[in-house]
Amino acid sequence: MTALRTAAPETRSGAAAARSRRPRRPLRRWGGWLFVLPALVFYSVFVLKPLTAAIQYSFYRWNGITVATFVGVANYVRVLSDPHLLSGIAHAFFLIIFFTALPVAGGLLMAALLREIRAKAFGTLARTVLFLPQIIPGAAAAIAWVWMFSSSGTANQVLSAVGLGGLARAWLGDFTWSLPAVGIIGTWINLGFCMILLLSGIGKIDASIYEAARLDGAGFVRTLVSVTLPGLKQELGVCITVTIISALASFDIIFMSTQGGPGYSTMVPGVLVYQLGFTEAQVGLASALALVLTVLILAVVLPLQRLFRTED
């Protein structure tokens, strides 16, 4: 009996302690949401609300000032049938060659070469110089390249110096070569990003694998294909995804260098959305084009995410 009496207060005190702890569980459950709340508010105000407004505007003919007129899917029909708008989308996909294929291939090659360099000082200098374009604003880079691509610019001076002066031209003013010239600017900017990201990925690959490949007599190319590429699946996925988005959504480089000209030879959806919305006061059509571009980007990027997904 004495044992039972002494145990009862302990049981009651344990139950009271358990009850005192119960109200804290909801606080712990909601604590994470309290930390997320500021970012969620900003995302809702600056992303979700404009996106919702763009979807709404895309079904109206509106100049941004007067009363809007509901037109249904007419804006989308025009986006998908107007030759000028479709050519802008085609130009954006063409730029993937310069914004994605060349930087990723060049960045991979340079990262592999920098790994072989034993002189740390030279490697650091090379990484700094190659990454420098990435931290320069795209607008500033475009202005610099406008001077270089001018009739008396650096590009034509180099051609003249090597005996190819007959190829000199105003590159950004040429209907045939203006789009590739703009693409070269994108290659220059994205190359450093790809190189640094892939170089960091190479650093995560076990050095013993490279040593084993060297002992087996594998050369630079064989090591690159058999060791480096398989170990960079995630990094390659990030590089390709980011650079494709920069190509399809390009604006600052095109706007500051050519503004879509000459004619429509370098026009891309980003510049078209700006011109339609702010110059021609066709807010509904601009919104429809922006949404079509968003869908196209997702249609390209989402399969790539699945392709480069790695199993843990």
PDB file of C-alpha atoms in Angstrom:
ATOM      1  CA  MET A   1       0.000   0.000   0.000  1.00  0.00           C
ATOM      2  CA  THR A   2       2.789   2.394   0.838  1.00  0.00           C
ATOM      3  CA  ALA A   3       4.401   1.699  -2.509  1.00  0.00           C
ATOM      4  CA  LEU A   4       1.142   2.404  -4.306  1.00  0.00           C
ATOM      5  CA  ARG A   5       0.674   5.647  -2.428  1.00  0.00           C
ATOM      6  CA  THR A   6       4.166   6.848  -3.256  1.00  0.00           C
ATOM      7  CA  ALA A   7       3.772   5.891  -6.898  1.00  0.00           C
ATOM      8  CA  ALA A   8       0.508   7.781  -7.336  1.00  0.00           C
ATOM      9  CA  PRO A   9       1.998  11.286  -6.924  1.00  0.00           C
ATOM     10  CA  GLU A  10       4.759  10.387  -9.365  1.00  0.00           C
ATOM     11  CA  THR A  11       2.163   9.231 -11.883  1.00  0.00           C
ATOM     12  CA  ARG A  12       0.138  12.397 -11.453  1.00  0.00           C
ATOM     13  CA  SER A  13       3.236  14.573 -11.817  1.00  0.00           C
ATOM     14  CA  GLY A  14       4.198  12.678 -15.006  1.00  0.00           C
ATOM     15  CA  ALA A  15       0.721  13.163 -16.458  1.00  0.00           C
ATOM     16  CA  ALA A  16       0.809  16.853 -15.585  1.00  0.00           C
ATOM     17  CA  ALA A  17       4.187  17.213 -17.261  1.00  0.00           C
ATOM     18  CA  ALA A  18       2.859  15.482 -20.371  1.00  0.00           C
ATOM     19  CA  ARG A  19      -0.138  17.817 -20.472  1.00  0.00           C
ATOM     20  CA  SER A  20       2.167  20.814 -20.119  1.00  0.00           C
ATOM     21  CA  ARG A  21       4.158  19.662 -23.123  1.00  0.00           C
ATOM     22  CA  ARG A  22       1.203  19.056 -25.434  1.00  0.00           C
ATOM     23  CA  PRO A  23       0.428  22.694 -26.345  1.00  0.00           C
ATOM     24  CA  ARG A  24       3.980  23.163 -27.581  1.00  0.00           C
ATOM     25  CA  ARG A  25       3.598  20.684 -30.465  1.00  0.00           C
ATOM     26  CA  PRO A  26       1.432  22.957 -32.645  1.00  0.00           C
ATOM     27  CA  LEU A  27       3.947  25.745 -32.103  1.00  0.00           C
ATOM     28  CA  ARG A  28       6.727  23.516 -33.310  1.00  0.00           C
ATOM     29  CA  ARG A  29       4.626  22.467 -36.282  1.00  0.00           C
ATOM     30  CA  TRP A  30       3.965  26.069 -37.313  1.00  0.00           C
ATOM     31  CA  GLY A  31       7.440  27.326 -36.471  1.00  0.00           C
ATOM     32  CA  GLY A  32       8.812  26.378 -39.898  1.00  0.00           C
ATOM     33  CA  TRP A  33       5.994  28.206 -41.660  1.00  0.00           C
ATOM     34  CA  LEU A  34       6.802  31.347 -39.686  1.00  0.00           C
ATOM     35  CA  PHE A  35      10.318  31.304 -41.122  1.00  0.00           C
ATOM     36  CA  VAL A  36       8.975  30.701 -44.643  1.00  0.00           C
ATOM     37  CA  LEU A  37       6.263  33.368 -44.362  1.00  0.00           C
ATOM     38  CA  PRO A  38       8.390  36.432 -45.386  1.00  0.00           C
ATOM     39  CA  ALA A  39       9.682  34.696 -48.528  1.00  0.00           C
ATOM     40  CA  LEU A  40       6.180  33.401 -49.288  1.00  0.00           C
ATOM     41  CA  VAL A  41       4.754  36.921 -49.027  1.00  0.00           C
ATOM     42  CA  PHE A  42       7.386  38.332 -51.397  1.00  0.00           C
ATOM     43  CA  TYR A  43       6.881  35.448 -53.830  1.00  0.00           C
ATOM     44  CA  SER A  44       3.122  35.962 -53.805  1.00  0.00           C
ATOM     45  CA  VAL A  45       3.362  39.718 -54.330  1.00  0.00           C
ATOM     46  CA  PHE A  46       6.122  39.802 -56.944  1.00  0.00           C
ATOM     47  CA  VAL A  47       5.585  36.479 -58.791  1.00  0.00           C
ATOM     48  CA  LEU A  48       2.147  34.956 -58.305  1.00  0.00           C
ATOM     49  CA  LYS A  49       0.178  38.214 -58.454  1.00  0.00           C
ATOM     50  CA  PRO A  50       1.860  39.474 -61.684  1.00  0.00           C
ATOM     51  CA  LEU A  51       1.474  36.006 -63.205  1.00  0.00           C
ATOM     52  CA  THR A  52      -2.226  35.973 -62.373  1.00  0.00           C
ATOM     53  CA  ALA A  53      -2.616  39.473 -63.804  1.00  0.00           C
ATOM     54  CA  ALA A  54      -0.813  38.455 -67.014  1.00  0.00           C
ATOM     55  CA  ILE A  55      -3.144  35.494 -67.449  1.00  0.00           C
ATOM     56  CA  GLN A  56      -6.124  37.809 -67.012  1.00  0.00           C
ATOM     57  CA  TYR A  57      -4.781  40.478 -69.396  1.00  0.00           C
ATOM     58  CA  SER A  58      -4.044  37.884 -72.080  1.00  0.00           C
ATOM     59  CA  PHE A  59      -7.782  37.428 -72.705  1.00  0.00           C
ATOM     60  CA  TYR A  60      -8.379  41.145 -73.299  1.00  0.00           C
ATOM     61  CA  ARG A  61      -7.526  43.804 -75.847  1.00  0.00           C
ATOM     62  CA  TRP A  62      -6.199  46.596 -73.664  1.00  0.00           C
ATOM     63  CA  ASN A  63      -3.844  49.540 -74.122  1.00  0.00           C
ATOM     64  CA  GLY A  64      -3.140  49.882 -70.404  1.00  0.00           C
ATOM     65  CA  ILE A  65      -5.301  52.993 -69.939  1.00  0.00           C
ATOM     66  CA  THR A  66      -8.794  52.751 -71.384  1.00  0.00           C
ATOM     67  CA  VAL A  67     -11.457  50.119 -70.773  1.00  0.00           C
ATOM     68  CA  ALA A  68     -10.374  46.611 -71.776  1.00  0.00           C
ATOM     69  CA  THR A  69     -12.314  44.507 -74.286  1.00  0.00           C
ATOM     70  CA  PHE A  70     -12.675  40.771 -73.790  1.00  0.00           C
ATOM     71  CA  VAL A  71     -11.408  38.895 -76.884  1.00  0.00           C
ATOM     72  CA  GLY A  72     -11.100  35.330 -75.571  1.00  0.00           C
ATOM     73  CA  VAL A  73      -8.200  33.406 -77.083  1.00  0.00           C
ATOM     74  CA  ALA A  74      -7.719  35.829 -79.996  1.00  0.00           C
ATOM     75  CA  ASN A  75      -4.378  37.020 -78.604  1.00  0.00           C
ATOM     76  CA  TYR A  76      -3.081  33.457 -78.399  1.00  0.00           C
ATOM     77  CA  VAL A  77      -4.261  32.736 -81.936  1.00  0.00           C
ATOM     78  CA  ARG A  78      -2.319  35.748 -83.176  1.00  0.00           C
ATOM     79  CA  VAL A  79       0.812  34.727 -81.265  1.00  0.00           C
ATOM     80  CA  LEU A  80       0.700  31.289 -82.884  1.00  0.00           C
ATOM     81  CA  SER A  81      -0.082  32.580 -86.388  1.00  0.00           C
ATOM     82  CA  ASP A  82       1.711  35.916 -86.788  1.00  0.00           C
ATOM     83  CA  PRO A  83       4.936  35.345 -88.800  1.00  0.00           C
ATOM     84  CA  HIS A  84       6.816  38.118 -86.965  1.00  0.00           C
ATOM     85  CA  LEU A  85       5.971  36.725 -83.539  1.00  0.00           C
ATOM     86  CA  LEU A  86       6.797  33.169 -84.611  1.00  0.00           C
ATOM     87  CA  SER A  87      10.114  34.288 -86.098  1.00  0.00           C
ATOM     88  CA  GLY A  88      11.024  35.818 -82.735  1.00  0.00           C
ATOM     89  CA  ILE A  89      10.386  32.475 -81.028  1.00  0.00           C
ATOM     90  CA  ALA A  90      12.456  30.694 -83.703  1.00  0.00           C
ATOM     91  CA  HIS A  91      15.335  33.134 -83.140  1.00  0.00           C
ATOM     92  CA  ALA A  92      15.256  32.370 -79.407  1.00  0.00           C
ATOM     93  CA  PHE A  93      15.581  28.634 -80.084  1.00  0.00           C
ATOM     94  CA  PHE A  94      18.417  29.322 -82.543  1.00  0.00           C
ATOM     95  CA  LEU A  95      20.283  31.184 -79.793  1.00  0.00           C
ATOM     96  CA  ILE A  96      20.387  27.960 -77.754  1.00  0.00           C
ATOM     97  CA  ILE A  97      23.331  26.966 -79.973  1.00  0.00           C
ATOM     98  CA  PHE A  98      25.331  29.962 -78.737  1.00  0.00           C
ATOM     99  CA  PHE A  99      23.923  30.341 -75.223  1.00  0.00           C
ATOM    100  CA  THR A 100      23.968  26.625 -74.330  1.00  0.00           C
ATOM    101  CA  ALA A 101      25.785  24.258 -76.707  1.00  0.00           C
ATOM    102  CA  LEU A 102      28.984  26.282 -77.142  1.00  0.00           C
ATOM    103  CA  PRO A 103      29.348  27.425 -73.501  1.00  0.00           C
ATOM    104  CA  VAL A 104      28.674  23.955 -72.089  1.00  0.00           C
ATOM    105  CA  ALA A 105      31.080  22.245 -74.498  1.00  0.00           C
ATOM    106  CA  GLY A 106      33.722  24.953 -74.083  1.00  0.00           C
ATOM    107  CA  GLY A 107      33.265  25.095 -70.309  1.00  0.00           C
ATOM    108  CA  LEU A 108      33.661  21.323 -70.037  1.00  0.00           C
ATOM    109  CA  LEU A 109      36.848  21.356 -72.099  1.00  0.00           C
ATOM    110  CA  MET A 110      38.339  24.268 -70.151  1.00  0.00           C
ATOM    111  CA  ALA A 111      37.409  22.720 -66.801  1.00  0.00           C
ATOM    112  CA  ALA A 112      39.113  19.472 -67.790  1.00  0.00           C
ATOM    113  CA  LEU A 113      42.199  21.356 -68.972  1.00  0.00           C
ATOM    114  CA  LEU A 114      42.376  23.457 -65.797  1.00  0.00           C
ATOM    115  CA  ARG A 115      42.283  20.275 -63.746  1.00  0.00           C
ATOM    116  CA  GLU A 116      45.451  19.123 -65.511  1.00  0.00           C
ATOM    117  CA  ILE A 117      47.276  22.399 -64.835  1.00  0.00           C
ATOM    118  CA  ARG A 118      49.636  22.033 -61.905  1.00  0.00           C
ATOM    119  CA  ALA A 119      50.566  25.725 -61.597  1.00  0.00           C
ATOM    120  CA  LYS A 120      48.021  27.033 -59.084  1.00  0.00           C
ATOM    121  CA  ALA A 121      48.714  30.689 -59.868  1.00  0.00           C
ATOM    122  CA  PHE A 122      47.989  30.248 -63.571  1.00  0.00           C
ATOM    123  CA  GLY A 123      44.884  28.177 -62.839  1.00  0.00           C
ATOM    124  CA  THR A 124      43.519  30.853 -60.503  1.00  0.00           C
ATOM    125  CA  LEU A 125      44.208  33.581 -63.063  1.00  0.00           C
ATOM    126  CA  ALA A 126      42.529  31.585 -65.833  1.00  0.00           C
ATOM    127  CA  ARG A 127      39.430  30.942 -63.721  1.00  0.00           C
ATOM    128  CA  THR A 128      39.181  34.613 -62.794  1.00  0.00           C
ATOM    129  CA  VAL A 129      39.530  35.849 -66.370  1.00  0.00           C
ATOM    130  CA  LEU A 130      37.055  33.315 -67.748  1.00  0.00           C
ATOM    131  CA  PHE A 131      34.466  33.963 -65.029  1.00  0.00           C
ATOM    132  CA  LEU A 132      34.725  37.760 -65.258  1.00  0.00           C
ATOM    133  CA  PRO A 133      32.074  38.122 -68.028  1.00  0.00           C
ATOM    134  CA  GLN A 134      29.518  36.425 -65.763  1.00  0.00           C
ATOM    135  CA  ILE A 135      29.653  39.239 -63.200  1.00  0.00           C
ATOM    136  CA  ILE A 136      29.428  42.013 -65.812  1.00  0.00           C
ATOM    137  CA  PRO A 137      25.834  43.191 -66.397  1.00  0.00           C
ATOM    138  CA  GLY A 138      24.476  41.958 -69.706  1.00  0.00           C
ATOM    139  CA  ALA A 139      23.636  45.491 -70.801  1.00  0.00           C
ATOM    140  CA  ALA A 140      27.217  46.648 -70.231  1.00  0.00           C
ATOM    141  CA  ALA A 141      28.600  43.607 -72.045  1.00  0.00           C
ATOM    142  CA  ALA A 142      26.299  44.271 -75.003  1.00  0.00           C
ATOM    143  CA  ILE A 143      27.475  47.881 -75.283  1.00  0.00           C
ATOM    144  CA  ALA A 144      31.126  46.777 -75.243  1.00  0.00           C
ATOM    145  CA  TRP A 145      30.487  44.214 -77.966  1.00  0.00           C
ATOM    146  CA  VAL A 146      28.631  46.776 -80.084  1.00  0.00           C
ATOM    147  CA  TRP A 147      31.890  48.717 -80.289  1.00  0.00           C
ATOM    148  CA  MET A 148      33.846  45.546 -81.037  1.00  0.00           C
ATOM    149  CA  PHE A 149      31.454  44.518 -83.820  1.00  0.00           C
ATOM    150  CA  SER A 150      31.311  47.950 -85.440  1.00  0.00           C
ATOM    151  CA  SER A 151      32.818  48.626 -88.876  1.00  0.00           C
ATOM    152  CA  SER A 152      36.053  49.865 -87.315  1.00  0.00           C
ATOM    153  CA  GLY A 153      35.858  47.647 -84.248  1.00  0.00           C
ATOM    154  CA  THR A 154      38.193  45.019 -82.867  1.00  0.00           C
ATOM    155  CA  ALA A 155      36.597  42.115 -84.758  1.00  0.00           C
ATOM    156  CA  ASN A 156      37.204  43.698 -88.174  1.00  0.00           C
ATOM    157  CA  GLN A 157      40.678  44.874 -87.187  1.00  0.00           C
ATOM    158  CA  VAL A 158      41.635  41.306 -86.262  1.00  0.00           C
ATOM    159  CA  LEU A 159      40.268  40.021 -89.571  1.00  0.00           C
ATOM    160  CA  SER A 160      42.282  42.633 -91.464  1.00  0.00           C
ATOM    161  CA  ALA A 161      45.415  41.773 -89.491  1.00  0.00           C
ATOM    162  CA  VAL A 162      45.237  38.104 -90.500  1.00  0.00           C
ATOM    163  CA  GLY A 163      44.507  38.875 -94.147  1.00  0.00           C
ATOM    164  CA  LEU A 164      40.738  38.363 -94.037  1.00  0.00           C
ATOM    165  CA  GLY A 165      39.741  41.991 -94.450  1.00  0.00           C
ATOM    166  CA  GLY A 166      37.297  41.000 -97.178  1.00  0.00           C
ATOM    167  CA  LEU A 167      35.095  39.418 -94.516  1.00  0.00           C
ATOM    168  CA  ALA A 168      34.866  42.619 -92.489  1.00  0.00           C
ATOM    169  CA  ARG A 169      31.393  44.081 -92.109  1.00  0.00           C
ATOM    170  CA  ALA A 170      29.131  45.830 -89.614  1.00  0.00           C
ATOM    171  CA  TRP A 171      28.255  42.547 -87.923  1.00  0.00           C
ATOM    172  CA  LEU A 172      25.291  43.724 -85.873  1.00  0.00           C
ATOM    173  CA  GLY A 173      23.879  45.577 -88.890  1.00  0.00           C
ATOM    174  CA  ASP A 174      24.044  42.635 -91.258  1.00  0.00           C
ATOM    175  CA  PHE A 175      20.778  40.766 -91.851  1.00  0.00           C
ATOM    176  CA  THR A 176      22.584  37.419 -92.128  1.00  0.00           C
ATOM    177  CA  TRP A 177      25.209  37.679 -89.414  1.00  0.00           C
ATOM    178  CA  SER A 178      23.536  39.865 -86.775  1.00  0.00           C
ATOM    179  CA  LEU A 179      21.886  36.953 -84.924  1.00  0.00           C
ATOM    180  CA  PRO A 180      25.072  34.821 -84.737  1.00  0.00           C
ATOM    181  CA  ALA A 181      26.958  37.955 -83.656  1.00  0.00           C
ATOM    182  CA  VAL A 182      24.503  38.467 -80.802  1.00  0.00           C
ATOM    183  CA  GLY A 183      24.845  34.781 -79.985  1.00  0.00           C
ATOM    184  CA  ILE A 184      28.604  35.188 -79.589  1.00  0.00           C
ATOM    185  CA  ILE A 185      27.952  37.734 -76.851  1.00  0.00           C
ATOM    186  CA  GLY A 186      25.845  35.129 -75.044  1.00  0.00           C
ATOM    187  CA  THR A 187      28.596  32.538 -75.497  1.00  0.00           C
ATOM    188  CA  TRP A 188      31.141  34.909 -73.977  1.00  0.00           C
ATOM    189  CA  ILE A 189      28.928  35.582 -70.965  1.00  0.00           C
ATOM    190  CA  ASN A 190      27.825  31.999 -70.229  1.00  0.00           C
ATOM    191  CA  LEU A 191      31.182  30.332 -70.818  1.00  0.00           C
ATOM    192  CA  GLY A 192      32.640  31.324 -67.444  1.00  0.00           C
ATOM    193  CA  PHE A 193      29.561  30.192 -65.544  1.00  0.00           C
ATOM    194  CA  CYS A 194      29.647  26.751 -67.131  1.00  0.00           C
ATOM    195  CA  MET A 195      33.388  26.411 -66.647  1.00  0.00           C
ATOM    196  CA  ILE A 196      33.305  27.260 -62.911  1.00  0.00           C
ATOM    197  CA  LEU A 197      30.312  25.020 -62.215  1.00  0.00           C
ATOM    198  CA  LEU A 198      31.791  22.062 -64.076  1.00  0.00           C
ATOM    199  CA  LEU A 199      35.187  22.620 -62.473  1.00  0.00           C
ATOM    200  CA  SER A 200      33.584  22.427 -59.031  1.00  0.00           C
ATOM    201  CA  GLY A 201      31.879  19.210 -60.111  1.00  0.00           C
ATOM    202  CA  ILE A 202      35.199  17.722 -61.212  1.00  0.00           C
ATOM    203  CA  GLY A 203      36.547  18.488 -57.758  1.00  0.00           C
ATOM    204  CA  LYS A 204      33.925  16.137 -56.267  1.00  0.00           C
ATOM    205  CA  ILE A 205      35.031  13.182 -58.395  1.00  0.00           C
ATOM    206  CA  ASP A 206      37.287  10.790 -56.481  1.00  0.00           C
ATOM    207  CA  ALA A 207      40.903  11.446 -57.469  1.00  0.00           C
ATOM    208  CA  SER A 208      41.642   7.721 -57.277  1.00  0.00           C
ATOM    209  CA  ILE A 209      39.411   7.162 -60.322  1.00  0.00           C
ATOM    210  CA  TYR A 210      41.560   9.565 -62.353  1.00  0.00           C
ATOM    211  CA  GLU A 211      44.669   7.860 -61.038  1.00  0.00           C
ATOM    212  CA  ALA A 212      43.326   4.466 -62.079  1.00  0.00           C
ATOM    213  CA  ALA A 213      42.495   5.782 -65.538  1.00  0.00           C
ATOM    214  CA  ARG A 214      46.013   7.187 -65.870  1.00  0.00           C
ATOM    215  CA  LEU A 215      47.571   3.870 -64.825  1.00  0.00           C
ATOM    216  CA  ASP A 216      45.430   2.089 -67.408  1.00  0.00           C
ATOM    217  CA  GLY A 217      46.917   4.345 -70.069  1.00  0.00           C
ATOM    218  CA  ALA A 218      43.836   6.476 -70.716  1.00  0.00           C
ATOM    219  CA  GLY A 219      44.614   9.750 -72.428  1.00  0.00           C
ATOM    220  CA  PHE A 220      42.986  13.133 -71.964  1.00  0.00           C
ATOM    221  CA  VAL A 221      40.055  12.471 -74.308  1.00  0.00           C
ATOM    222  CA  ARG A 222      39.383   8.982 -72.974  1.00  0.00           C
ATOM    223  CA  THR A 223      39.470  10.219 -69.379  1.00  0.00           C
ATOM    224  CA  LEU A 224      37.144  13.071 -70.281  1.00  0.00           C
ATOM    225  CA  VAL A 225      34.596  10.725 -71.865  1.00  0.00           C
ATOM    226  CA  SER A 226      34.811   7.786 -69.442  1.00  0.00           C
ATOM    227  CA  VAL A 227      35.449   9.491 -66.092  1.00  0.00           C
ATOM    228  CA  THR A 228      34.660  13.191 -66.161  1.00  0.00           C
ATOM    229  CA  LEU A 229      31.393  13.194 -68.122  1.00  0.00           C
ATOM    230  CA  PRO A 230      29.648  10.465 -66.070  1.00  0.00           C
ATOM    231  CA  GLY A 231      30.608  12.248 -62.857  1.00  0.00           C
ATOM    232  CA  LEU A 232      29.187  15.603 -63.974  1.00  0.00           C
ATOM    233  CA  LYS A 233      25.587  14.594 -64.650  1.00  0.00           C
ATOM    234  CA  GLN A 234      24.076  16.978 -62.103  1.00  0.00           C
ATOM    235  CA  GLU A 235      26.346  19.898 -62.994  1.00  0.00           C
ATOM    236  CA  LEU A 236      25.699  19.451 -66.712  1.00  0.00           C
ATOM    237  CA  GLY A 237      21.971  19.440 -66.001  1.00  0.00           C
ATOM    238  CA  VAL A 238      22.232  22.748 -64.150  1.00  0.00           C
ATOM    239  CA  CYS A 239      24.380  24.334 -66.866  1.00  0.00           C
ATOM    240  CA  ILE A 240      22.088  23.247 -69.689  1.00  0.00           C
ATOM    241  CA  THR A 241      18.926  24.261 -67.846  1.00  0.00           C
ATOM    242  CA  VAL A 242      20.153  27.715 -66.834  1.00  0.00           C
ATOM    243  CA  THR A 243      21.658  28.559 -70.214  1.00  0.00           C
ATOM    244  CA  ILE A 244      18.572  27.387 -72.147  1.00  0.00           C
ATOM    245  CA  ILE A 245      16.410  29.632 -69.988  1.00  0.00           C
ATOM    246  CA  SER A 246      18.804  32.535 -70.626  1.00  0.00           C
ATOM    247  CA  ALA A 247      18.531  31.899 -74.386  1.00  0.00           C
ATOM    248  CA  LEU A 248      14.759  31.635 -74.572  1.00  0.00           C
ATOM    249  CA  ALA A 249      14.171  34.534 -72.166  1.00  0.00           C
ATOM    250  CA  SER A 250      17.000  36.737 -73.462  1.00  0.00           C
ATOM    251  CA  PHE A 251      16.331  40.457 -73.372  1.00  0.00           C
ATOM    252  CA  ASP A 252      19.099  42.733 -72.134  1.00  0.00           C
ATOM    253  CA  ILE A 253      21.773  41.645 -74.624  1.00  0.00           C
ATOM    254  CA  ILE A 254      19.435  41.934 -77.616  1.00  0.00           C
ATOM    255  CA  PHE A 255      17.818  45.159 -76.494  1.00  0.00           C
ATOM    256  CA  MET A 256      21.081  46.971 -75.816  1.00  0.00           C
ATOM    257  CA  SER A 257      22.870  45.734 -78.937  1.00  0.00           C
ATOM    258  CA  THR A 258      20.316  45.628 -81.765  1.00  0.00           C
ATOM    259  CA  GLN A 259      16.805  46.155 -80.299  1.00  0.00           C
ATOM    260  CA  GLY A 260      15.704  43.317 -82.557  1.00  0.00           C
ATOM    261  CA  GLY A 261      17.114  44.757 -85.759  1.00  0.00           C
ATOM    262  CA  PRO A 262      18.080  45.112 -88.470  1.00  0.00           C
ATOM    263  CA  GLY A 263      14.478  44.504 -89.415  1.00  0.00           C
ATOM    264  CA  TYR A 264      13.364  41.453 -87.420  1.00  0.00           C
ATOM    265  CA  SER A 265      16.617  39.544 -87.855  1.00  0.00           C
ATOM    266  CA  THR A 266      17.471  39.475 -84.120  1.00  0.00           C
ATOM    267  CA  MET A 267      13.996  39.893 -82.648  1.00  0.00           C
ATOM    268  CA  VAL A 268      13.297  37.582 -79.697  1.00  0.00           C
ATOM    269  CA  PRO A 269      10.199  37.152 -77.513  1.00  0.00           C
ATOM    270  CA  GLY A 270      11.648  39.153 -74.614  1.00  0.00           C
ATOM    271  CA  VAL A 271      12.113  42.259 -76.778  1.00  0.00           C
ATOM    272  CA  LEU A 272       8.762  41.660 -78.486  1.00  0.00           C
ATOM    273  CA  VAL A 273       6.958  41.593 -75.144  1.00  0.00           C
ATOM    274  CA  TYR A 274       8.592  44.903 -74.219  1.00  0.00           C
ATOM    275  CA  GLN A 275       7.744  46.542 -77.536  1.00  0.00           C
ATOM    276  CA  LEU A 276       4.166  45.284 -77.610  1.00  0.00           C
ATOM    277  CA  GLY A 277       3.467  46.239 -74.019  1.00  0.00           C
ATOM    278  CA  PHE A 278       5.288  49.556 -73.650  1.00  0.00           C
ATOM    279  CA  THR A 279       5.729  50.901 -77.180  1.00  0.00           C
ATOM    280  CA  GLU A 280       2.660  49.696 -79.047  1.00  0.00           C
ATOM    281  CA  ALA A 281       0.328  49.603 -76.002  1.00  0.00           C
ATOM    282  CA  GLN A 282      -0.917  46.069 -76.739  1.00  0.00           C
ATOM    283  CA  VAL A 283      -0.858  44.780 -73.188  1.00  0.00           C
ATOM    284  CA  GLY A 284      -3.103  41.791 -73.870  1.00  0.00           C
ATOM    285  CA  LEU A 285      -1.025  40.541 -76.805  1.00  0.00           C
ATOM    286  CA  ALA A 286       2.201  41.092 -74.871  1.00  0.00           C
ATOM    287  CA  SER A 287       0.819  39.082 -71.946  1.00  0.00           C
ATOM    288  CA  ALA A 288      -0.245  36.238 -74.240  1.00  0.00           C
ATOM    289  CA  LEU A 289       3.216  36.116 -75.835  1.00  0.00           C
ATOM    290  CA  ALA A 290       4.884  36.119 -72.407  1.00  0.00           C
ATOM    291  CA  LEU A 291       2.716  33.206 -71.268  1.00  0.00           C
ATOM    292  CA  VAL A 292       3.377  31.238 -74.459  1.00  0.00           C
ATOM    293  CA  LEU A 293       7.096  31.781 -73.893  1.00  0.00           C
ATOM    294  CA  THR A 294       6.729  30.562 -70.301  1.00  0.00           C
ATOM    295  CA  VAL A 295       5.002  27.383 -71.470  1.00  0.00           C
ATOM    296  CA  LEU A 296       7.714  26.780 -74.079  1.00  0.00           C
ATOM    297  CA  ILE A 297      10.453  27.189 -71.473  1.00  0.00           C
ATOM    298  CA  LEU A 298       8.724  24.729 -69.145  1.00  0.00           C
ATOM    299  CA  ALA A 299       8.199  22.285 -72.016  1.00  0.00           C
ATOM    300  CA  VAL A 300      11.954  22.312 -72.665  1.00  0.00           C
ATOM    301  CA  VAL A 301      13.250  22.485 -69.085  1.00  0.00           C
ATOM    302  CA  LEU A 302      11.043  19.918 -67.314  1.00  0.00           C
ATOM    303  CA  PRO A 303      12.092  16.962 -69.520  1.00  0.00           C
ATOM    304  CA  LEU A 304      15.710  18.013 -69.039  1.00  0.00           C
ATOM    305  CA  GLN A 305      15.246  17.915 -65.269  1.00  0.00           C
ATOM    306  CA  ARG A 306      14.032  14.322 -65.524  1.00  0.00           C
ATOM    307  CA  LEU A 307      16.848  13.410 -67.905  1.00  0.00           C
ATOM    308  CA  PHE A 308      19.599  14.689 -65.611  1.00  0.00           C
ATOM    309  CA  ARG A 309      18.012  13.502 -62.378  1.00  0.00           C
ATOM    310  CA  THR A 310      20.344  11.230 -60.404  1.00  0.00           C
ATOM    311  CA  GLU A 311      19.267   8.386 -58.179  1.00  0.00           C
ATOM    312  CA  ASP A 312      20.443   8.722 -54.589  1.00  0.00           C
TER     313      ASP A 312
END
